[in-house]
Coordinates of C-alpha atoms in Angstrom, one line a residue:
Chain X
M618 CA 29.4 37.3 44.0
R619 CA 28.9 34.4 46.4
S620 CA 25.4 35.5 47.3
V621 CA 24.5 35.6 43.6
L622 CA 25.7 32.1 43.2
V623 CA 23.7 31.0 46.2
L624 CA 20.6 32.6 44.9
T625 CA 21.1 31.0 41.5
A626 CA 21.5 27.6 43.2
V627 CA 18.3 28.1 45.1
A628 CA 16.4 29.1 42.0
L629 CA 17.7 26.0 40.2
V630 CA 16.7 23.7 43.1
L631 CA 13.2 25.2 43.3
S632 CA 12.7 24.9 39.5
A633 CA 14.0 21.3 39.6
C634 CA 11.7 20.4 42.5
S635 CA 8.6 21.9 40.8
A636 CA 9.5 20.1 37.6
V637 CA 9.4 16.8 39.5
T638 CA 6.1 17.6 41.2
T639 CA 4.0 17.9 38.1
T640 CA 4.9 16.8 34.6
T641 CA 3.2 17.5 31.4
I642 CA 4.2 16.9 27.8
P643 CA 3.4 19.5 25.1
A644 CA 0.0 19.2 23.4
S645 CA -0.8 17.1 20.4
S646 CA -4.2 15.9 19.2
G647 CA -5.1 12.3 20.0
P648 CA -6.2 9.7 17.4
S649 CA -10.0 10.0 17.5
A650 CA -13.0 10.0 15.2
T651 CA -14.2 13.6 15.7
I652 CA -17.5 15.2 14.9
G653 CA -16.4 18.5 16.4
T654 CA -13.8 19.4 18.9
S655 CA -11.7 22.1 20.4
E656 CA -8.0 21.9 20.9
P657 CA -7.3 20.3 24.3
E658 CA -5.5 22.6 26.7
V659 CA -3.3 21.8 29.6
H660 CA -3.5 23.9 32.7
S661 CA -1.7 24.2 36.0
Q662 CA -3.5 24.9 39.3
D663 CA -2.3 28.5 39.0
D664 CA -4.7 29.1 36.1
Q665 CA -8.0 30.8 36.8
N666 CA -11.0 28.6 37.2
A667 CA -8.8 25.6 37.8
G668 CA -11.8 24.0 39.6
E669 CA -9.5 22.0 41.9
A670 CA -9.6 21.6 45.6
T671 CA -6.6 23.3 47.1
D672 CA -6.7 22.3 50.8
I673 CA -6.7 18.6 50.6
P674 CA -6.2 16.8 53.9
V675 CA -4.3 13.5 54.2
F676 CA -6.6 10.5 54.6
E677 CA -5.3 8.3 57.3
G678 CA -6.6 4.9 56.4
T679 CA -6.6 2.2 53.7
L680 CA -7.6 2.8 50.1
Q681 CA -10.9 0.9 50.7
E682 CA -11.6 3.0 53.7
M683 CA -11.0 6.1 51.7
I684 CA -13.4 5.1 49.0
D685 CA -16.0 4.2 51.6
A686 CA -15.5 7.6 53.1
Y687 CA -16.2 9.3 49.8
R688 CA -19.3 7.2 49.5
E689 CA -20.4 8.5 52.9
C690 CA -19.6 12.1 51.9
F691 CA -21.5 12.0 48.6
R692 CA -24.5 10.3 50.3
S693 CA -24.5 13.0 53.0
L694 CA -24.9 15.6 50.2
G695 CA -27.7 13.6 48.4
Y696 CA -25.5 11.9 45.8
D697 CA -23.7 8.6 45.6
I698 CA -20.8 6.7 44.0
V699 CA -20.4 3.3 42.6
Q700 CA -17.0 1.6 43.1
V701 CA -15.6 0.6 39.7
G702 CA -12.2 -0.8 40.7
P703 CA -10.1 -1.5 43.7
N704 CA -8.8 2.1 43.4
A705 CA -11.7 3.8 41.6
Y706 CA -15.2 5.1 41.9
K707 CA -17.7 6.8 39.7
T708 CA -20.1 9.5 40.9
V709 CA -23.9 9.0 40.6
G710 CA -26.5 11.7 40.4
L711 CA -24.4 14.9 40.3
P712 CA -26.3 17.8 38.8
D713 CA -26.0 18.4 35.0
D714 CA -24.5 21.9 35.7
R715 CA -20.8 21.1 35.5
E716 CA -19.7 23.9 37.8
V717 CA -22.0 22.8 40.5
A718 CA -20.9 19.2 40.0
E719 CA -17.3 20.2 40.4
E720 CA -18.0 22.2 43.5
I721 CA -19.7 19.1 45.0
S722 CA -16.7 17.0 44.0
D723 CA -14.3 19.5 45.6
T724 CA -16.4 19.5 48.8
C725 CA -15.9 15.8 49.3
T726 CA -12.2 16.0 48.3
E727 CA -11.7 18.7 50.9
R728 CA -13.6 16.7 53.5
V729 CA -12.1 13.3 52.9
G730 CA -8.8 14.0 51.4
Y731 CA -6.4 11.6 49.8
Q732 CA -3.9 9.1 51.1
A733 CA -0.4 10.5 51.5
S734 CA 1.5 10.4 48.3
R735 CA 4.4 8.0 48.3
P736 CA 7.8 9.4 47.2
V737 CA 8.3 9.1 43.4
P738 CA 10.8 6.3 42.8
G739 CA 14.0 8.1 41.8
T740 CA 16.8 5.6 41.8
A741 CA 17.0 2.3 39.9
D742 CA 16.7 0.4 43.3
E743 CA 13.6 2.3 44.2
I744 CA 12.0 1.6 40.8
R745 CA 12.9 -2.1 41.2
A746 CA 11.3 -2.1 44.7
R747 CA 8.1 -0.7 43.2
Y748 CA 8.2 -3.3 40.5
R749 CA 8.5 -6.1 43.0
E750 CA 5.5 -4.7 44.9
L751 CA 3.5 -4.8 41.7
V752 CA 4.6 -8.3 40.9
D753 CA 3.5 -9.3 44.4
L754 CA 0.1 -7.6 43.9
R755 CA -0.3 -9.4 40.6
A756 CA 0.5 -12.7 42.2
C757 CA -2.0 -12.0 45.0
L758 CA -4.8 -11.2 42.4
I759 CA -4.0 -14.4 40.5
G760 CA -4.2 -16.2 43.8
E761 CA -7.7 -14.7 44.2
G762 CA -8.7 -16.4 40.9
Y763 CA -8.2 -13.5 38.4
D764 CA -6.5 -14.2 35.1
L765 CA -4.0 -11.5 34.4
P766 CA -1.6 -10.9 31.4
P767 CA 2.1 -11.3 31.9
A768 CA 4.1 -8.7 33.7
P769 CA 6.7 -6.7 31.9
S770 CA 10.3 -7.7 32.6
E771 CA 12.0 -5.9 35.4
A772 CA 14.7 -4.5 33.1
A773 CA 12.0 -3.1 30.8
F774 CA 10.1 -1.6 33.7
V775 CA 13.2 0.0 35.2
E776 CA 14.5 1.3 31.9
G777 CA 11.2 2.7 30.8
F778 CA 9.8 4.0 34.1
P779 CA 7.4 5.8 34.4
N780 CA 6.3 5.1 30.8
V781 CA 6.1 1.3 31.0
E782 CA 2.6 0.6 32.1
F783 CA 2.3 -2.1 34.7
S784 CA -0.9 -1.9 36.7
P785 CA -2.4 -5.3 37.8
W786 CA -5.5 -3.5 38.9
N787 CA -6.0 -2.2 35.4
D788 CA -6.0 -5.8 34.1
L789 CA -8.9 -6.9 36.2
P790 CA -12.2 -7.6 34.3
D791 CA -14.5 -4.6 33.9
Q792 CA -17.7 -4.2 35.9
L793 CA -17.1 -6.7 38.7
P794 CA -19.6 -6.5 41.5
E795 CA -18.7 -3.7 43.9
S796 CA -18.3 -6.2 46.7
D797 CA -15.5 -7.9 44.7
Y798 CA -13.4 -4.8 44.7
A799 CA -13.7 -4.5 48.5
S800 CA -12.8 -8.2 48.8
I801 CA -9.8 -7.6 46.5
N802 CA -8.6 -4.7 48.7
K803 CA -9.0 -6.8 51.8
A804 CA -7.1 -9.8 50.3
C805 CA -4.5 -7.9 48.4
P806 CA -4.0 -4.5 50.1
Y807 CA -1.9 -2.1 48.2
Q808 CA -1.2 1.6 48.3
P809 CA -0.4 2.8 44.8
Chain M
M490 CA 36.7 36.4 58.2
K491 CA 33.9 36.9 60.7
V492 CA 31.8 38.8 58.0
R493 CA 32.3 35.9 55.6
H494 CA 31.0 33.3 58.2
K495 CA 28.0 35.5 58.8
A496 CA 27.2 35.6 55.1
R497 CA 27.6 31.9 54.8
R498 CA 25.2 31.3 57.7
R499 CA 22.7 33.6 56.1
A500 CA 23.0 31.8 52.9
V501 CA 22.5 28.4 54.5
A502 CA 19.5 29.7 56.5
F503 CA 18.0 31.1 53.3
V504 CA 18.4 27.9 51.4
T505 CA 17.0 25.9 54.3
I506 CA 14.0 28.1 54.6
C507 CA 13.4 27.9 50.8
L508 CA 13.6 24.2 50.9
L509 CA 11.2 23.9 53.9
A510 CA 8.8 26.2 52.2
L511 CA 8.9 24.1 49.1
L512 CA 8.2 20.9 51.1
A513 CA 5.3 22.6 52.7
L514 CA 3.6 23.5 49.4
P515 CA 0.7 21.3 48.3
A516 CA 1.3 19.3 45.1
L517 CA 0.2 21.4 42.1
A518 CA -2.7 20.1 40.3
V519 CA -2.6 19.9 36.5
Y520 CA -5.5 19.3 34.2
E521 CA -6.3 19.1 30.5
D522 CA -9.7 20.0 29.1
G523 CA -11.6 20.9 26.0
T524 CA -14.9 20.2 24.2
H525 CA -15.5 17.2 22.0
Y526 CA -18.7 16.3 20.2
C527 CA -19.9 13.0 18.8
G528 CA -22.8 11.7 16.7
G529 CA -26.0 10.7 18.3
T530 CA -25.3 7.0 17.8
Q531 CA -21.8 7.2 19.2
T532 CA -20.2 7.0 22.6
A533 CA -18.0 9.8 23.7
W534 CA -14.9 9.1 25.8
A535 CA -11.9 10.6 27.4
Q536 CA -8.6 8.8 27.3
S537 CA -6.2 9.6 30.0
L538 CA -2.5 8.8 30.7
T539 CA -1.7 9.9 34.3
N540 CA -0.7 8.9 37.7
G541 CA -1.7 10.4 41.1
N542 CA -5.2 11.1 42.2
T543 CA -7.0 11.4 38.9
K544 CA -10.5 12.6 38.0
V545 CA -11.9 12.0 34.5
W546 CA -15.0 13.8 33.3
P547 CA -15.8 12.4 29.9
P548 CA -17.3 14.6 27.2
G549 CA -20.7 16.1 28.1
D550 CA -21.0 14.0 31.3
S551 CA -21.5 15.6 34.7
Q552 CA -20.4 12.4 36.4
Y553 CA -16.7 11.7 36.9
T554 CA -14.6 8.7 37.6
Y555 CA -11.8 8.9 40.2
Y556 CA -8.7 6.7 40.1
S557 CA -6.1 6.4 42.8
L558 CA -3.0 5.8 40.6
G559 CA -0.2 6.7 43.0
T560 CA 3.3 7.7 42.1
G561 CA 4.4 4.8 40.0
S562 CA 4.0 4.2 36.2
L563 CA 1.6 6.3 34.2
V564 CA -1.6 4.4 33.7
S565 CA -4.0 4.7 30.7
K566 CA -7.7 4.8 31.3
R567 CA -10.6 5.2 28.9
T568 CA -13.7 6.7 30.6
H569 CA -17.0 6.7 28.6
S570 CA -19.9 9.1 28.6
P571 CA -23.4 7.7 28.5
Y572 CA -24.2 6.3 25.0
G573 CA -25.5 8.9 22.6
N574 CA -25.1 12.0 24.9
G575 CA -23.5 13.9 22.0
G576 CA -20.3 14.8 23.9
G577 CA -19.4 18.3 25.2
Y578 CA -16.9 19.6 27.7
W579 CA -14.4 17.1 29.1
K580 CA -11.6 17.3 31.7
V581 CA -8.9 15.2 33.1
S582 CA -7.1 16.4 36.3
T583 CA -4.5 15.0 38.6
D584 CA -2.2 16.0 41.4
E585 CA 0.8 14.1 39.9
S586 CA 1.7 13.7 36.3
L587 CA -0.4 14.0 33.1
N588 CA 1.0 12.9 29.7
D589 CA -0.5 15.3 27.2
P590 CA -0.3 13.2 24.0
G591 CA -1.8 10.3 25.9
T592 CA -4.8 12.3 27.1
Y593 CA -7.5 13.1 24.6
P594 CA -11.2 12.7 23.8
G595 CA -12.8 10.5 21.2
C596 CA -15.9 8.9 19.9
S597 CA -16.8 5.2 19.3
N598 CA -19.4 3.7 17.1
Y599 CA -20.7 1.3 19.7
G600 CA -22.7 1.7 22.8

């Protein structure tokens, strides 16, 4: 009897942990002017043809160094990227064949990796700490001369987390020169 | 009594091994995809609401945009295809969370 209880507890722990790892919300169609479309589908990595890199190393370095490493990787394969945000890049010149393009993308992801994920804030104190980091990032960006909209209140952020959007990077002007994003990361370093 | 202790030790070891195995697993990726077509004078786009390491392939575009969005709030992004490409297959993937109602394709009447 006890072993049954233990196994049940383990199953509950495992399912609870996997639910925290990846979250999706059931499908619904988005508000869009549509000429023709198929119903969007949500998949997990277990699906066939997921097209996702599976062995992704941890990148030991800053966010800017990681983006620069991706640039180097794509260039070594004959392609390129353009940095489109402090935390973003867009590929340039990948082949029209989407399967080939995704393979090239996966190659660089497997070579470069991603920064280690920070723990998901779970308690109110952890969410408040994350909020204060974002407030500091916003203040730094304003100090660099960028005009940003007001931050949400701490109470609203904590209560609505993770659905209250507060991303100072997202509020930066579009299409800044690439060098500006590198300067931002140097002046206001932040790991999301 | 001795038998009971042995069973308890086994149970603890089993739970520990399961938890360690769980910690060692890579984060599961999740993605949403589909096809979406637009008129020749429109711009196709993919709207995403995610966090984590996110890649967005807008409709009919073989180029993608990568966003490092971390483990904080979900962040919305609208990523455009080249003007007038007509749309096609689109995909949003992440290694953290994806909000399905907040992730969808569309068309705009400006370039």
